[in-house]
Short mmCIF file of C-alpha atoms in Angstrom, two decimals:
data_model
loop_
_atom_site.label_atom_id
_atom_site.label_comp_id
_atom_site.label_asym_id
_atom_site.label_seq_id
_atom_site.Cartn_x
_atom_site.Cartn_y
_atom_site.Cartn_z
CA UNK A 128 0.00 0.00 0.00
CA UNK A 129 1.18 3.59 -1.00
CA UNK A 130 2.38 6.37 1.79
CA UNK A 131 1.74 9.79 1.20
CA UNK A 132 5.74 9.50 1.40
CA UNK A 133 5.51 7.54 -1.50
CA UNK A 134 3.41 9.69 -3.31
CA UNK A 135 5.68 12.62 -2.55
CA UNK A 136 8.66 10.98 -3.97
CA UNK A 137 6.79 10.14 -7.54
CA UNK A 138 8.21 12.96 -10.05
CA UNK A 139 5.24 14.27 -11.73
CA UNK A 140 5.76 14.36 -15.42
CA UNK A 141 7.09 17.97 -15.47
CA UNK A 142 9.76 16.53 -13.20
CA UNK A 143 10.60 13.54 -15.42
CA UNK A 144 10.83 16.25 -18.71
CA UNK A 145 13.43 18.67 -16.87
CA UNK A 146 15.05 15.53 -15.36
CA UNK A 147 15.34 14.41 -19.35
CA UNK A 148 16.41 17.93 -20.54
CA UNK A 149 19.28 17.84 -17.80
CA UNK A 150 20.60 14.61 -19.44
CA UNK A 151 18.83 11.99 -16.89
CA UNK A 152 18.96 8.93 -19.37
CA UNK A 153 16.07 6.80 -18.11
CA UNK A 154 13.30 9.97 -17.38
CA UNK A 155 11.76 10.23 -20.92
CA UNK A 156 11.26 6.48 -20.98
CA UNK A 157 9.33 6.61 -17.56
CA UNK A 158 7.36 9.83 -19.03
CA UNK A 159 6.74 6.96 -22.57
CA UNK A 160 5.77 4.14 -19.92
CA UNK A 161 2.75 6.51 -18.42
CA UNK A 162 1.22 7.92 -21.40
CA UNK A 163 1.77 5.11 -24.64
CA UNK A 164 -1.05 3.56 -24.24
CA UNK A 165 -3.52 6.47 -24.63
CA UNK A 166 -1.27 7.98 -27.44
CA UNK A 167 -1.77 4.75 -29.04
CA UNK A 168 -5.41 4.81 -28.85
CA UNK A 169 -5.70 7.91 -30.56
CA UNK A 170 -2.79 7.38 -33.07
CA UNK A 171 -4.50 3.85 -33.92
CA UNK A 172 -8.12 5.33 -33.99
CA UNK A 173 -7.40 8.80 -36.01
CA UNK A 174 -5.11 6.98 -38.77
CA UNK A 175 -7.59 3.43 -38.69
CA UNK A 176 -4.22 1.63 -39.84
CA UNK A 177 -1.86 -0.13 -37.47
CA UNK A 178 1.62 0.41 -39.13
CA UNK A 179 0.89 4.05 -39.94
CA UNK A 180 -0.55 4.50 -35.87
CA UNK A 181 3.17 3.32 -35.04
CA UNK A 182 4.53 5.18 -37.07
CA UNK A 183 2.90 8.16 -36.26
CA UNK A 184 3.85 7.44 -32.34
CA UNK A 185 7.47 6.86 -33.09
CA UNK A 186 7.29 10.31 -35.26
CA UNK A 187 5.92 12.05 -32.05
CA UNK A 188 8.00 10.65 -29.20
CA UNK A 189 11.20 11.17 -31.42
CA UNK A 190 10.13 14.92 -31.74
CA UNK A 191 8.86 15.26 -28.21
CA UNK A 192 12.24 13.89 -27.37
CA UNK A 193 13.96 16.12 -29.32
CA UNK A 194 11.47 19.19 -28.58
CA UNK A 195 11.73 18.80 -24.58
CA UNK A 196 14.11 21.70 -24.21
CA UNK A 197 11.13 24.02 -25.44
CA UNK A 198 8.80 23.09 -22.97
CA UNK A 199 7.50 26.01 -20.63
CA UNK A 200 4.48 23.87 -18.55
CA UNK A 201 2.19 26.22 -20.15
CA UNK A 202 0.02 22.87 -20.69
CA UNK A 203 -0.01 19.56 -19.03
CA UNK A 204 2.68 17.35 -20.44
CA UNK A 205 0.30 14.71 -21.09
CA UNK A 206 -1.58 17.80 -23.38
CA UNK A 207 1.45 18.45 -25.29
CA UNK A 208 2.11 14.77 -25.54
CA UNK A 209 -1.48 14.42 -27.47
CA UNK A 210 -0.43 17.41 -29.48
CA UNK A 211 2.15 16.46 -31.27
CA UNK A 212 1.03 12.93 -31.38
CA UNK A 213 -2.30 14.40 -33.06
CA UNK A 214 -0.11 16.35 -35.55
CA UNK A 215 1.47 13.52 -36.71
CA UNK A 216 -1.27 11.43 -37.10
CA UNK A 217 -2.72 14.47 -39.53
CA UNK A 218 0.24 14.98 -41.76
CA UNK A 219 0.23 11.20 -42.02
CA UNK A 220 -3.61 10.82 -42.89
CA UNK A 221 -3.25 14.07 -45.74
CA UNK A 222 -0.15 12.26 -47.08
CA UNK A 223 -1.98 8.87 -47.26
CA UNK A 224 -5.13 10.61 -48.52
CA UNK A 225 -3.17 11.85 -51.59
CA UNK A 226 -2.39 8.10 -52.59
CA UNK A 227 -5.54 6.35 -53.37
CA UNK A 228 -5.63 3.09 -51.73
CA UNK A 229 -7.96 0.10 -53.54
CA UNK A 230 -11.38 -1.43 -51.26
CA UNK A 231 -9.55 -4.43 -51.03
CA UNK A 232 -6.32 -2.45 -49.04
CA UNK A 233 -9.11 -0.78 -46.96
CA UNK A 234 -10.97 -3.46 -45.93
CA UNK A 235 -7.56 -5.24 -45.16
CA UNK A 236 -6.52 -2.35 -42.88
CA UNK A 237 -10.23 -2.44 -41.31
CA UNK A 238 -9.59 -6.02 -40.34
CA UNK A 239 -6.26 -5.26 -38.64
CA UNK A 240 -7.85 -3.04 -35.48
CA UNK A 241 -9.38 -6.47 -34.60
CA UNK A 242 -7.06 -8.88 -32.51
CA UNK A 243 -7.49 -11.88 -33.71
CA UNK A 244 -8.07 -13.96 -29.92
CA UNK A 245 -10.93 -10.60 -29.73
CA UNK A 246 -12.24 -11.64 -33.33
CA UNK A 247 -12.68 -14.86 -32.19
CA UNK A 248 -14.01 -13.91 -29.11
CA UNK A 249 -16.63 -11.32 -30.55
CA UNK A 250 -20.01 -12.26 -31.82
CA UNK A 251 -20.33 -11.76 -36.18
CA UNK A 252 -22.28 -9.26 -35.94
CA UNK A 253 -20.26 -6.78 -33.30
CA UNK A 254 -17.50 -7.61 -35.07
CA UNK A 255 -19.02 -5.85 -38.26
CA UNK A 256 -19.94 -3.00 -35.85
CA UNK A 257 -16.55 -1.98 -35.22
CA UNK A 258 -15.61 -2.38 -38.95
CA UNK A 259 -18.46 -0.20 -40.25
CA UNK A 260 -17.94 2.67 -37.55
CA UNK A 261 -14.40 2.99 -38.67
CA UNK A 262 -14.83 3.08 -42.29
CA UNK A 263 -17.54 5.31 -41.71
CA UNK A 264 -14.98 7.32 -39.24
CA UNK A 265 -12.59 7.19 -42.26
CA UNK A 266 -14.98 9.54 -44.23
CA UNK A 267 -14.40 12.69 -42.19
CA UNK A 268 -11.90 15.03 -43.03
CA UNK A 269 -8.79 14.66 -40.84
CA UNK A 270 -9.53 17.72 -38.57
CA UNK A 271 -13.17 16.34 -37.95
CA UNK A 272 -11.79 13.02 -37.43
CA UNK A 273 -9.37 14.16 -34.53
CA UNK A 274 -12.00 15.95 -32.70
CA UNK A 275 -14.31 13.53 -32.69
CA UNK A 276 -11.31 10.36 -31.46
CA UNK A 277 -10.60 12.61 -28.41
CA UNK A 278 -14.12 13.66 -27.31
CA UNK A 279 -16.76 10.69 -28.08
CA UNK A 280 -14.16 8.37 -28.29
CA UNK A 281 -11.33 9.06 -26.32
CA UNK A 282 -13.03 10.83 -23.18
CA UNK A 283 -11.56 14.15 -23.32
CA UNK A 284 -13.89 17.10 -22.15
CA UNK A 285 -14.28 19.97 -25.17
CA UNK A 286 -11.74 21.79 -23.55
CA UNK A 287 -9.04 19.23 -22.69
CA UNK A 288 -9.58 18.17 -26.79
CA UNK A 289 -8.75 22.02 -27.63
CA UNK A 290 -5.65 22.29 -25.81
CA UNK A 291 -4.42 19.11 -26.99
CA UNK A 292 -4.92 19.84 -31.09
CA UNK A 293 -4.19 24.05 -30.59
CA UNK A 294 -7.28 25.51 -30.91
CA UNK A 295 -10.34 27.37 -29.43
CA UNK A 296 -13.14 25.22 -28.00
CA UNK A 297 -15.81 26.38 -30.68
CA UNK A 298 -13.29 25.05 -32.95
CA UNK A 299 -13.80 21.74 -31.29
CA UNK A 300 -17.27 21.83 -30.47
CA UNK A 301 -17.83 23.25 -34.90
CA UNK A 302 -15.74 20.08 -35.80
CA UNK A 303 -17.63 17.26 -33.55
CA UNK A 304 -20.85 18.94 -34.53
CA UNK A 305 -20.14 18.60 -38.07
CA UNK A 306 -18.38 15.28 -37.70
CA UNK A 307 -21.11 13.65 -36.02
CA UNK A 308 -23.59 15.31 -38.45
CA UNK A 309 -21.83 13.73 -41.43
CA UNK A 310 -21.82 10.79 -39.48
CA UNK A 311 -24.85 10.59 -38.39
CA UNK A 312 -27.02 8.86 -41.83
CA UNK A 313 -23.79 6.03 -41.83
CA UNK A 314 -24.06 4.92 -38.27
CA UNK A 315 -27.36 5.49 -37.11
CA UNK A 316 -28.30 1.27 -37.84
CA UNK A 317 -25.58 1.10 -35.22
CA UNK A 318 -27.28 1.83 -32.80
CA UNK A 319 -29.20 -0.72 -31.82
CA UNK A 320 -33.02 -0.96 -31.14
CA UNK A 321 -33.26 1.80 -29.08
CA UNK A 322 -32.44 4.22 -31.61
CA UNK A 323 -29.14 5.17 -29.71
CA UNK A 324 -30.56 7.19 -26.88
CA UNK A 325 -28.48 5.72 -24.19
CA UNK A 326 -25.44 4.89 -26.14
CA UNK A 327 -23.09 2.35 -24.05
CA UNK A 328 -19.89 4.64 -23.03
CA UNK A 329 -17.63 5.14 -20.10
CA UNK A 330 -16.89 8.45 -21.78
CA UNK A 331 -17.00 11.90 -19.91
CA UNK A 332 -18.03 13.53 -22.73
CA UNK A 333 -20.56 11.55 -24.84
CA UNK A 334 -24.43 13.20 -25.01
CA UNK A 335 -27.14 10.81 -25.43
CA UNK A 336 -28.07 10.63 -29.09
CA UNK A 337 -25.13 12.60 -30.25
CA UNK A 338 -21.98 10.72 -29.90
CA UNK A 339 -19.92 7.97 -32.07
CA UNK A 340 -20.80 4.68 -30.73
CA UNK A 341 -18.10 3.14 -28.82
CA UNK A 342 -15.76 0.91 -30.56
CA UNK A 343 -13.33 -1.60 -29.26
CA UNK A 344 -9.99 -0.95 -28.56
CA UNK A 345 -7.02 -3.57 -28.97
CA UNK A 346 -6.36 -5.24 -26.29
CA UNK A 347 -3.03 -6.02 -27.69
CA UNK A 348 -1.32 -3.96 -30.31
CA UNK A 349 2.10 -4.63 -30.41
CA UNK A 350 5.28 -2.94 -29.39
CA UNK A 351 5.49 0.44 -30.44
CA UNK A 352 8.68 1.36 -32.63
CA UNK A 353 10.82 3.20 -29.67
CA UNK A 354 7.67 3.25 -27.06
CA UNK A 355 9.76 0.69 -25.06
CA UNK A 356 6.96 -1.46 -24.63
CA UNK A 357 3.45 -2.70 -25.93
CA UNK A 358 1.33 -0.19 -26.38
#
């Protein structure tokens, strides 16, 4: 059991970055071990494609690495974290949406956010759930697409989501509105016989009736190129 002793002695991530900037060789990988898994999520989520999700995390960690020098705590670290993983994951999506990719490559991609031991495991038809709200997710244009990962998906409040992708909250709240809206005629058979009113979500965010049904995560996705772990 923990002591407030204990507790005291835990460096906050803040102490763990200036510990890294002052040439501590072990802090950044600490700082990696507390936060991959939820950059994952969203990397893996906003890109729908597991090798370009890695990617996209290596990209970010290598320039958060890199970057910690020019931190000033204006932000949580865990905000500017998601920031620059979120800006990777865009200029990867606009560079992949500039090469056409075939159905057949889509669907194959589609299949990949499925474990197979949590294929297996899921009924036919939930499987096809998840598979249909991600292509459907895959429609939105990239900006649309982030917002709505970190607020119906992801958990972040409106305002957490606008610190973590740089801009004003009506920015966030105009690009989940219009996300969802576009959304809206593709995933409405989703949502079950109820006609989605109480949409099943741990999320802090997610309005009845207006929010992207939940999809599963990976349970296992593999070690992250650099992330020190799996992520």
């Amino acid at each position: 059991m923990s002591t407030d002793s204990d507790k005291a002695s835990t460096p906050t991530d803040a102490d763990l970055l200036a510990l890294h900037v002052k040439g501590d060789p072990d802090a950044f990988g600490e700082i990696v071990r507390r936060h991959r898994d939820r950059l994952w999520a969203v990397a893996l989520r906003t890109l729908g494609d597991r090798e370009e999700a890695a990617d996209a995390v290596q990209d970010a960690l290598v320039s958060a690495y890199r970057a910690a020098h020019s931190f000033r705590g204006q932000s949580a670290v865990t905000t500017w974290l998601h920031r620059i993983t979120v800006n990777a994951c865009l200029d990867r999506a606009r560079k992949a949406a500039s090469r056409r990719t075939s159905p057949v490559a889509e669907t194959e991609r589609l299949e990949q956010l499925l474990d197979p031991e949590e294929s297996a495991a899921l009924p036919a038809e939930r499987e096809d759930l998840h598979r249909e709200l991600l292509r459907a997710l895959r429609t939105l244009p990239e900006e649309q697409r982030a917002a709505l990962v970190l607020v119906d998906m992801q958990g972040y409040s409106v305002a957490e989501a606008a610190d973590i992708l740089d801009v004003p909250t009506g920015t966030v709240k105009s690009r989940c509105s219009r996300g969802r809206a576009r959304l809206l005629p593709l995933v409405t058979h989703l949502r079950g016989d109820d006609g989605g009113s109480n949409p099943t979500s741990g999320g802090r965010n997610r309005a009845q009736g207006t929010s992207v049904p939940p999809t599963a995560g990976p349970k296992g996705t593999g070690a992250v190129k650099g992330g020190g772990g799996r992520a």
